Short mmCIF file of C-alpha atoms in Angstrom, two decimals:
data_model
loop_
_atom_site.label_atom_id
_atom_site.label_comp_id
_atom_site.label_asym_id
_atom_site.label_seq_id
_atom_site.Cartn_x
_atom_site.Cartn_y
_atom_site.Cartn_z
CA UNK A 1 0.00 0.00 0.00
CA UNK A 2 2.63 2.52 1.02
CA UNK A 3 4.29 2.08 -2.37
CA UNK A 4 1.69 4.30 -3.96
CA UNK A 5 2.42 7.22 -1.62
CA UNK A 6 4.10 10.22 -3.22
CA UNK A 7 7.58 11.52 -2.47
CA UNK A 8 8.50 14.31 -0.09
CA UNK A 9 8.73 17.66 -1.78
CA UNK A 10 12.15 18.64 -3.05
CA UNK A 11 14.39 20.17 -0.38
CA UNK A 12 15.41 23.31 -2.24
CA UNK A 13 17.42 24.56 0.72
CA UNK A 14 19.99 21.83 0.07
CA UNK A 15 20.15 21.93 -3.73
CA UNK A 16 21.80 24.75 -5.66
CA UNK A 17 19.47 27.22 -7.39
CA UNK A 18 19.48 27.17 -11.19
CA UNK A 19 21.01 30.61 -11.62
CA UNK A 20 24.43 30.89 -9.93
CA UNK A 21 26.40 33.63 -11.71
CA UNK A 22 29.77 32.85 -10.12
CA UNK A 23 29.49 29.50 -11.91
CA UNK A 24 29.27 31.28 -15.24
CA UNK A 25 27.88 28.53 -17.43
CA UNK A 26 24.67 28.52 -15.40
CA UNK A 27 23.81 32.05 -16.54
CA UNK A 28 22.54 31.13 -20.01
CA UNK A 29 21.43 27.61 -19.10
CA UNK A 30 19.04 28.33 -16.23
CA UNK A 31 15.29 28.84 -16.65
CA UNK A 32 14.00 32.28 -15.69
CA UNK A 33 10.46 31.21 -14.84
CA UNK A 34 9.67 29.34 -11.67
CA UNK A 35 9.31 25.58 -11.96
CA UNK A 36 5.67 24.53 -12.07
CA UNK A 37 4.73 22.27 -9.17
CA UNK A 38 3.27 18.98 -10.32
CA UNK A 39 1.17 16.49 -8.42
CA UNK A 40 3.09 13.26 -8.76
CA UNK A 41 1.45 10.61 -10.90
CA UNK A 42 2.48 7.16 -12.06
CA UNK A 43 4.88 8.83 -14.52
CA UNK A 44 6.88 10.41 -11.70
CA UNK A 45 6.52 7.69 -9.07
CA UNK A 46 7.92 4.94 -11.26
CA UNK A 47 11.31 4.71 -12.93
CA UNK A 48 13.59 2.36 -14.80
CA UNK A 49 14.71 -0.82 -13.10
CA UNK A 50 18.06 -2.53 -13.58
CA UNK A 51 19.39 -5.99 -12.96
CA UNK A 52 22.65 -7.88 -13.06
CA UNK A 53 22.07 -8.70 -16.72
CA UNK A 54 22.69 -5.03 -17.51
CA UNK A 55 26.17 -5.03 -15.98
CA UNK A 56 29.32 -7.09 -16.18
CA UNK A 57 31.13 -8.33 -13.09
CA UNK A 58 34.10 -5.98 -13.38
CA UNK A 59 32.20 -2.80 -14.22
CA UNK A 60 32.79 -1.40 -10.71
CA UNK A 61 36.56 -1.86 -10.89
CA UNK A 62 38.10 1.18 -12.58
CA UNK A 63 41.57 -0.13 -11.71
CA UNK A 64 40.98 -2.95 -14.17
CA UNK A 65 38.10 -2.16 -16.52
CA UNK A 66 40.24 -0.26 -19.01
CA UNK A 67 43.78 -1.41 -18.12
CA UNK A 68 45.83 -3.58 -20.45
CA UNK A 69 46.39 -7.08 -19.08
CA UNK A 70 49.00 -6.99 -16.32
CA UNK A 71 49.09 -3.19 -16.16
CA UNK A 72 47.55 -0.68 -13.75
CA UNK A 73 46.50 2.96 -13.87
CA UNK A 74 48.83 5.51 -12.30
CA UNK A 75 47.80 7.08 -9.03
CA UNK A 76 46.64 6.53 -5.50
CA UNK A 77 44.53 3.35 -5.42
CA UNK A 78 41.26 3.89 -3.58
CA UNK A 79 38.09 2.06 -2.60
CA UNK A 80 35.11 4.39 -2.88
CA UNK A 81 32.14 2.89 -1.13
CA UNK A 82 28.98 3.80 0.73
CA UNK A 83 25.29 3.34 1.00
CA UNK A 84 22.28 4.71 -0.87
CA UNK A 85 19.44 5.61 1.51
CA UNK A 86 16.30 7.70 1.30
CA UNK A 87 15.19 10.56 3.53
CA UNK A 88 13.37 8.05 5.73
CA UNK A 89 16.72 6.32 6.37
CA UNK A 90 15.62 3.26 4.41
CA UNK A 91 18.22 1.60 2.17
CA UNK A 92 17.64 1.77 -1.59
CA UNK A 93 18.50 -1.73 -2.84
CA UNK A 94 19.32 -2.85 -6.37
CA UNK A 95 19.64 0.65 -7.78
CA UNK A 96 22.11 1.68 -10.45
CA UNK A 97 25.08 3.86 -9.40
CA UNK A 98 27.30 5.17 -12.20
CA UNK A 99 30.51 7.17 -11.75
CA UNK A 100 32.95 9.04 -13.96
CA UNK A 101 36.10 10.97 -13.19
CA UNK A 102 39.42 12.40 -14.35
CA UNK A 103 42.59 10.34 -14.03
CA UNK A 104 45.22 10.89 -11.32
CA UNK A 105 46.68 13.78 -13.33
CA UNK A 106 43.35 15.57 -13.61
CA UNK A 107 42.65 14.72 -17.27
CA UNK A 108 39.44 13.21 -18.66
CA UNK A 109 39.35 10.69 -21.47
CA UNK A 110 37.20 13.00 -23.58
CA UNK A 111 37.77 14.66 -26.92
CA UNK A 112 37.03 18.12 -25.50
CA UNK A 113 39.50 17.90 -22.57
CA UNK A 114 42.77 19.55 -23.60
CA UNK A 115 44.44 19.94 -20.21
CA UNK A 116 48.23 19.51 -20.21
CA UNK A 117 48.17 16.42 -18.01
CA UNK A 118 48.59 13.18 -19.97
CA UNK A 119 45.93 10.61 -20.74
CA UNK A 120 46.60 7.44 -18.76
CA UNK A 121 46.53 4.53 -21.25
CA UNK A 122 45.29 2.21 -18.51
CA UNK A 123 42.46 4.34 -17.19
CA UNK A 124 39.05 4.85 -18.78
CA UNK A 125 37.42 6.81 -15.99
CA UNK A 126 33.96 5.32 -15.65
CA UNK A 127 32.29 2.50 -13.77
CA UNK A 128 28.91 1.31 -12.59
CA UNK A 129 27.44 -0.89 -9.88
CA UNK A 130 24.13 -2.01 -8.41
CA UNK A 131 23.52 -1.49 -4.73
CA UNK A 132 23.06 -4.70 -2.74
CA UNK A 133 19.93 -5.58 -0.75
CA UNK A 134 21.03 -3.20 2.03
CA UNK A 135 21.82 -0.33 -0.33
CA UNK A 136 25.62 -0.72 -0.26
CA UNK A 137 27.81 -0.11 -3.31
CA UNK A 138 31.56 -0.08 -3.86
CA UNK A 139 34.08 0.85 -6.52
CA UNK A 140 37.84 0.50 -6.90
CA UNK A 141 39.53 3.37 -8.70
CA UNK A 142 42.35 5.91 -8.47
CA UNK A 143 41.99 9.19 -6.65
CA UNK A 144 41.37 11.80 -9.37
CA UNK A 145 43.61 14.83 -9.71
CA UNK A 146 42.56 18.46 -9.41
CA UNK A 147 42.51 20.47 -12.65
CA UNK A 148 42.11 24.06 -13.81
CA UNK A 149 39.02 25.19 -15.68
CA UNK A 150 37.91 28.23 -17.59
CA UNK A 151 35.51 30.02 -15.26
CA UNK A 152 37.38 32.83 -13.60
CA UNK A 153 41.01 33.03 -14.71
CA UNK A 154 42.42 30.87 -11.91
CA UNK A 155 39.70 28.44 -10.90
CA UNK A 156 40.58 24.84 -10.07
CA UNK A 157 38.23 21.94 -9.52
CA UNK A 158 39.00 19.96 -6.38
CA UNK A 159 39.48 16.23 -6.85
CA UNK A 160 36.01 14.84 -7.48
CA UNK A 161 34.05 11.88 -8.79
CA UNK A 162 30.71 12.36 -10.57
CA UNK A 163 27.86 10.15 -9.33
CA UNK A 164 24.59 9.32 -11.10
CA UNK A 165 21.94 7.49 -9.04
CA UNK A 166 18.44 6.33 -10.03
CA UNK A 167 16.46 5.31 -6.95
CA UNK A 168 13.07 3.73 -7.64
CA UNK A 169 11.25 6.66 -9.27
CA UNK A 170 11.95 9.13 -12.07
CA UNK A 171 11.46 12.01 -9.62
CA UNK A 172 14.38 10.72 -7.49
CA UNK A 173 16.90 10.91 -10.34
CA UNK A 174 20.09 12.54 -9.08
CA UNK A 175 23.49 13.54 -10.40
CA UNK A 176 26.01 14.83 -7.90
CA UNK A 177 29.75 14.95 -7.22
CA UNK A 178 31.79 13.44 -4.42
CA UNK A 179 34.80 15.32 -3.03
CA UNK A 180 37.56 14.11 -0.69
CA UNK A 181 38.05 15.01 2.96
CA UNK A 182 40.85 17.48 3.59
CA UNK A 183 41.08 18.97 0.08
CA UNK A 184 41.95 22.69 0.42
CA UNK A 185 40.34 23.47 -2.97
CA UNK A 186 36.84 22.55 -1.76
CA UNK A 187 35.92 25.95 -0.26
CA UNK A 188 37.36 27.77 -3.31
CA UNK A 189 35.35 25.95 -5.98
CA UNK A 190 32.57 28.00 -7.66
CA UNK A 191 30.60 24.84 -8.46
CA UNK A 192 30.59 23.74 -4.82
CA UNK A 193 29.71 27.30 -3.84
CA UNK A 194 26.44 26.97 -5.78
CA UNK A 195 25.17 24.93 -2.82
CA UNK A 196 23.52 27.26 -0.29
CA UNK A 197 23.94 25.07 2.80
CA UNK A 198 27.27 24.23 4.52
CA UNK A 199 25.88 20.97 5.87
CA UNK A 200 24.84 19.98 2.33
CA UNK A 201 28.40 20.69 1.14
CA UNK A 202 29.76 18.52 3.93
CA UNK A 203 27.45 15.76 2.72
CA UNK A 204 29.31 15.68 -0.60
CA UNK A 205 32.70 15.10 1.04
CA UNK A 206 33.78 11.46 1.22
CA UNK A 207 35.40 10.62 4.54
CA UNK A 208 38.64 8.70 4.95
CA UNK A 209 37.62 5.21 6.13
CA UNK A 210 40.63 3.38 7.53
CA UNK A 211 38.50 0.40 8.54
CA UNK A 212 37.71 -0.33 4.90
CA UNK A 213 41.31 0.16 3.77
CA UNK A 214 43.23 -2.87 2.52
CA UNK A 215 46.70 -2.66 4.12
CA UNK A 216 49.57 -2.17 1.68
CA UNK A 217 47.09 -2.05 -1.20
CA UNK A 218 44.17 0.38 -1.36
CA UNK A 219 43.02 3.25 0.86
CA UNK A 220 39.28 3.74 1.37
CA UNK A 221 36.81 6.62 1.37
CA UNK A 222 33.14 6.41 2.29
CA UNK A 223 30.41 8.38 0.53
CA UNK A 224 26.76 7.87 1.49
CA UNK A 225 23.98 9.18 -0.76
CA UNK A 226 20.49 10.21 0.38
CA UNK A 227 17.65 10.29 -2.17
CA UNK A 228 14.18 11.72 -1.70
CA UNK A 229 11.95 9.58 0.49
CA UNK A 230 8.39 8.46 0.05
CA UNK A 231 5.80 9.56 2.55
CA UNK A 232 5.58 6.70 5.00
CA UNK A 233 1.86 6.40 5.55
CA UNK A 234 -1.06 6.39 3.21
CA UNK A 235 -3.78 8.06 5.23
CA UNK A 236 -7.19 6.50 5.10
CA UNK A 237 -9.06 9.57 3.95
CA UNK A 238 -7.31 9.34 0.61
CA UNK A 239 -7.89 6.38 -1.62
CA UNK A 240 -5.01 4.60 -3.27
CA UNK A 241 -4.03 6.11 -6.57
CA UNK A 242 -5.99 9.32 -6.21
CA UNK B 1 16.29 19.21 14.01
CA UNK B 2 16.82 15.57 13.09
CA UNK B 3 14.89 14.19 16.06
CA UNK B 4 12.34 12.49 13.83
CA UNK B 5 15.02 10.32 12.27
CA UNK B 6 14.82 11.76 8.78
CA UNK B 7 17.98 12.17 6.74
CA UNK B 8 18.89 15.20 4.64
CA UNK B 9 19.02 14.72 0.88
CA UNK B 10 22.29 14.72 -1.01
CA UNK B 11 22.73 17.98 -2.93
CA UNK B 12 22.61 17.91 -6.71
CA UNK B 13 25.61 19.07 -8.74
CA UNK B 14 26.04 19.74 -12.44
CA UNK B 15 26.78 16.73 -14.63
CA UNK B 16 29.64 18.80 -16.03
CA UNK B 17 31.02 18.86 -19.56
CA UNK B 18 32.09 15.22 -19.63
CA UNK B 19 28.84 13.48 -18.66
CA UNK B 20 29.20 11.23 -21.71
CA UNK B 21 32.27 9.55 -20.22
CA UNK B 22 30.14 8.17 -17.45
CA UNK B 23 26.74 7.65 -18.96
CA UNK B 24 27.43 7.13 -22.67
CA UNK B 25 31.15 6.39 -23.07
CA UNK B 26 30.70 5.19 -26.64
CA UNK B 27 29.67 8.74 -27.56
CA UNK B 28 32.74 10.03 -25.73
CA UNK B 29 34.84 7.95 -28.07
CA UNK B 30 35.80 4.83 -26.15
CA UNK B 31 34.30 1.40 -25.69
CA UNK B 32 34.36 0.09 -22.17
CA UNK B 33 31.12 -1.79 -21.56
CA UNK B 34 29.70 -4.71 -23.46
CA UNK B 35 26.27 -3.16 -23.05
CA UNK B 36 25.65 0.56 -22.86
CA UNK B 37 22.38 1.40 -21.20
CA UNK B 38 19.44 3.31 -22.58
CA UNK B 39 20.01 2.87 -26.31
CA UNK B 40 16.87 0.85 -26.99
CA UNK B 41 13.81 2.42 -25.40
CA UNK B 42 11.00 0.26 -26.70
CA UNK B 43 12.66 -3.03 -27.70
CA UNK B 44 11.68 -5.24 -30.64
CA UNK B 45 8.35 -6.52 -29.30
CA UNK B 46 6.65 -3.26 -28.41
CA UNK B 47 3.13 -2.81 -29.76
CA UNK B 48 1.95 0.48 -31.16
CA UNK B 49 3.24 3.08 -33.52
CA UNK B 50 6.98 3.50 -34.07
CA UNK B 51 8.03 7.16 -33.87
CA UNK B 52 11.17 9.26 -34.10
CA UNK B 53 11.66 12.54 -32.31
CA UNK B 54 14.36 15.03 -33.28
CA UNK B 55 15.18 18.19 -31.40
CA UNK B 56 17.66 20.52 -29.82
CA UNK B 57 18.14 22.06 -26.40
CA UNK B 58 18.62 25.81 -26.85
CA UNK B 59 20.22 28.10 -24.27
CA UNK B 60 19.47 31.72 -23.37
CA UNK B 61 21.71 33.05 -26.15
CA UNK B 62 19.76 31.08 -28.76
CA UNK B 63 22.57 28.58 -29.25
CA UNK B 64 22.13 24.81 -29.21
CA UNK B 65 23.54 23.07 -26.15
CA UNK B 66 26.01 20.61 -27.67
CA UNK B 67 26.94 18.69 -24.54
CA UNK B 68 23.47 17.81 -23.28
CA UNK B 69 22.21 14.41 -22.16
CA UNK B 70 18.50 13.66 -21.94
CA UNK B 71 16.75 10.75 -20.34
CA UNK B 72 13.32 9.60 -21.42
CA UNK B 73 10.74 7.78 -19.30
CA UNK B 74 7.49 6.70 -20.91
CA UNK B 75 4.61 4.26 -20.86
CA UNK B 76 4.04 1.66 -23.55
CA UNK B 77 1.19 1.90 -26.05
CA UNK B 78 -1.18 0.47 -23.43
CA UNK B 79 -0.22 3.17 -20.91
CA UNK B 80 1.82 0.87 -18.65
CA UNK B 81 5.27 1.69 -17.25
CA UNK B 82 7.99 -0.96 -16.96
CA UNK B 83 7.99 -0.87 -13.16
CA UNK B 84 6.27 -2.93 -10.41
CA UNK B 85 3.88 -0.01 -9.75
CA UNK B 86 3.58 0.85 -13.44
CA UNK B 87 -0.03 -0.13 -13.99
CA UNK B 88 0.29 -3.44 -15.82
CA UNK B 89 2.33 -5.73 -17.99
CA UNK B 90 4.68 -4.47 -20.67
CA UNK B 91 6.06 -6.31 -23.69
CA UNK B 92 9.18 -8.41 -23.24
CA UNK B 93 12.12 -6.06 -23.81
CA UNK B 94 10.11 -2.86 -23.40
CA UNK B 95 12.06 -0.64 -21.01
CA UNK B 96 10.45 2.74 -21.54
CA UNK B 97 13.69 4.38 -20.52
CA UNK B 98 16.31 5.82 -22.79
CA UNK B 99 19.34 8.04 -22.96
CA UNK B 100 19.74 10.52 -25.75
CA UNK B 101 22.90 12.48 -26.49
CA UNK B 102 23.15 15.56 -28.64
CA UNK B 103 25.54 15.67 -31.56
CA UNK B 104 28.75 17.43 -30.47
CA UNK B 105 28.77 19.61 -33.62
CA UNK B 106 25.12 20.49 -34.24
CA UNK B 107 23.45 19.93 -30.86
CA UNK B 108 20.74 17.84 -32.54
CA UNK B 109 19.42 14.79 -30.75
CA UNK B 110 17.15 12.03 -31.99
CA UNK B 111 15.26 9.29 -30.23
CA UNK B 112 13.44 6.26 -31.60
CA UNK B 113 10.61 4.69 -29.66
CA UNK B 114 6.91 3.87 -29.77
CA UNK B 115 4.17 6.37 -29.15
CA UNK B 116 2.98 5.95 -25.56
CA UNK B 117 -0.66 5.47 -24.71
CA UNK B 118 -2.71 7.52 -22.25
CA UNK B 119 -2.05 6.66 -18.60
CA UNK B 120 -3.91 7.36 -15.36
CA UNK B 121 -3.51 10.73 -13.67
CA UNK B 122 -4.39 11.92 -10.22
CA UNK B 123 -7.99 11.92 -9.03
CA UNK B 124 -9.37 9.63 -11.72
CA UNK B 125 -8.10 11.72 -14.62
CA UNK B 126 -6.46 10.42 -17.79
CA UNK B 127 -3.11 11.84 -18.89
CA UNK B 128 -2.54 12.41 -22.60
CA UNK B 129 0.28 10.47 -24.29
CA UNK B 130 3.58 12.03 -23.28
CA UNK B 131 7.27 11.41 -22.69
CA UNK B 132 8.82 12.49 -19.39
CA UNK B 133 12.22 14.06 -19.95
CA UNK B 134 15.15 14.78 -17.64
CA UNK B 135 17.88 17.10 -18.89
CA UNK B 136 21.43 17.47 -17.61
CA UNK B 137 24.45 19.35 -18.94
CA UNK B 138 27.28 21.59 -17.85
CA UNK B 139 25.75 24.66 -16.20
CA UNK B 140 22.53 22.89 -15.15
CA UNK B 141 22.82 22.60 -11.38
CA UNK B 142 19.77 20.40 -10.86
CA UNK B 143 18.50 18.15 -13.66
CA UNK B 144 15.49 19.74 -15.36
CA UNK B 145 12.22 17.79 -15.60
CA UNK B 146 9.80 18.43 -18.41
CA UNK B 147 7.31 16.58 -20.63
CA UNK B 148 6.80 16.21 -24.36
CA UNK B 149 3.24 15.91 -25.65
CA UNK B 150 2.11 15.33 -29.25
CA UNK B 151 0.40 18.14 -31.16
CA UNK B 152 -1.68 15.59 -33.10
CA UNK B 153 -3.39 14.45 -29.89
CA UNK B 154 -5.43 17.62 -29.55
CA UNK B 155 -8.41 16.07 -27.83
CA UNK B 156 -6.35 14.15 -25.27
CA UNK B 157 -4.17 17.19 -24.65
CA UNK B 158 -7.24 19.36 -24.00
CA UNK B 159 -8.18 17.03 -21.15
CA UNK B 160 -4.70 16.44 -19.76
CA UNK B 161 -4.54 17.35 -16.06
CA UNK B 162 -0.92 18.47 -16.20
CA UNK B 163 -1.26 20.73 -19.26
CA UNK B 164 -4.42 22.18 -17.78
CA UNK B 165 -2.64 22.97 -14.53
CA UNK B 166 -0.34 25.41 -16.34
CA UNK B 167 -2.01 28.72 -15.65
CA UNK B 168 -0.46 30.55 -18.62
CA UNK B 169 -2.15 28.95 -21.60
CA UNK B 170 0.40 30.28 -24.07
CA UNK B 171 3.14 28.37 -22.25
CA UNK B 172 1.39 25.01 -22.69
CA UNK B 173 2.47 25.01 -26.34
CA UNK B 174 6.11 24.73 -25.25
CA UNK B 175 5.39 21.10 -24.34
CA UNK B 176 3.96 20.11 -27.74
CA UNK B 177 6.07 18.27 -30.31
CA UNK B 178 5.39 19.22 -33.91
CA UNK B 179 4.45 16.47 -36.34
CA UNK B 180 6.71 16.94 -39.36
CA UNK B 181 5.91 13.69 -41.22
CA UNK B 182 4.28 10.34 -40.61
CA UNK B 183 5.86 9.05 -37.38
CA UNK B 184 8.32 11.97 -37.24
CA UNK B 185 8.17 14.67 -34.60
CA UNK B 186 10.24 17.74 -33.78
CA UNK B 187 10.69 19.01 -30.21
CA UNK B 188 13.02 21.87 -29.28
CA UNK B 189 13.55 22.68 -25.60
CA UNK B 190 14.35 26.28 -24.67
CA UNK B 191 16.14 26.65 -21.35
CA UNK B 192 15.58 30.39 -21.18
CA UNK B 193 14.28 33.39 -23.09
CA UNK B 194 11.48 33.64 -25.66
CA UNK B 195 9.35 30.53 -25.58
CA UNK B 196 11.07 29.18 -22.47
CA UNK B 197 9.94 25.56 -22.02
CA UNK B 198 7.83 24.73 -18.98
CA UNK B 199 9.89 22.84 -16.41
CA UNK B 200 8.37 21.02 -13.46
CA UNK B 201 9.05 20.67 -9.77
CA UNK B 202 7.88 17.10 -9.32
#
């Protein structure tokens, strides 16, 4: 029964507004009219589902999924793991998590990236995983490098990994970025500064997790993701589906 | 403030200029997965009318956005979504979900699918055939949600609860795809400026 309940309204105090002039690209790409509030229907409360047949076993291992046999990418080897939950603190199982990132030198494997740092022949820079029945996911990768970008004349992106998460409904769809604890570039970044709430910024910072580290092999960071939650109770004065 | 045990949502961030690396690496120029996701929306067994939709996403300067990624979510011809709460069975292989990437030079995108059927709306209403769209790109801080309706469904559109909720009637037309030929539609999305597309807070 509770599955038909709608989702909590979007927490706009935590998300960046559309128009953020210090992040210059947003100026011409942000709507000027207010978003129109929509009563959620089946189109918003459902979304694509994924299964293990969509993925291959090694898709979550960026240390291996593009490396030549017997070779490894350059850089600090990390485990990036965490849990996908909703606002009601319930795990989101079996949902697709996709990531992409620059290599350890701060260069993306993309035709438009012309930064001086070299392409790493053994690093593609993307991976994907399904959360398990408790909402946990994990990746192996290298820690990405910081890089300069053309916003103001001397802006640098802190090390970051892009995350795309589905949840169970199209209205939960989220793309975000994960940063790394202790990075001095975090407070200087105009893209991070689009977020109005310091606690929300802190929520995007993966924490060093020594307990998940593999000694003499791979250091670990933990990044938990919270998606919108469904209202818990369907009250009796409203019929299902209305 | 968190006494009730609720968690705070994770903030959205822009997908950035290199979203294709993560979500459509083949378009970024390298093969990494055996199966890329979202390339076949309807599958081979879907009933109903096959359609193609072509369009562009246009920014506030009037220029096409050449690094945009759209996702589509739609019902099948019977009005069912491929989800446990989606209203009914769908054909084997019908996903109803797709990813569409604009051409890096022209900004044009194109999707191939089947025309969805009407589906239930709130309060016993019927929603006209439509595609739900989610748009991300560099400079878009939170993915934009909109819908595409079909101009040749005038009667269904006139009774659609979502179109009718838009107070400014002249803005409803921003959600209508133009029929340019049999099974061919055109739908341009304007992020800002004259004819700005209606976007939804869902």
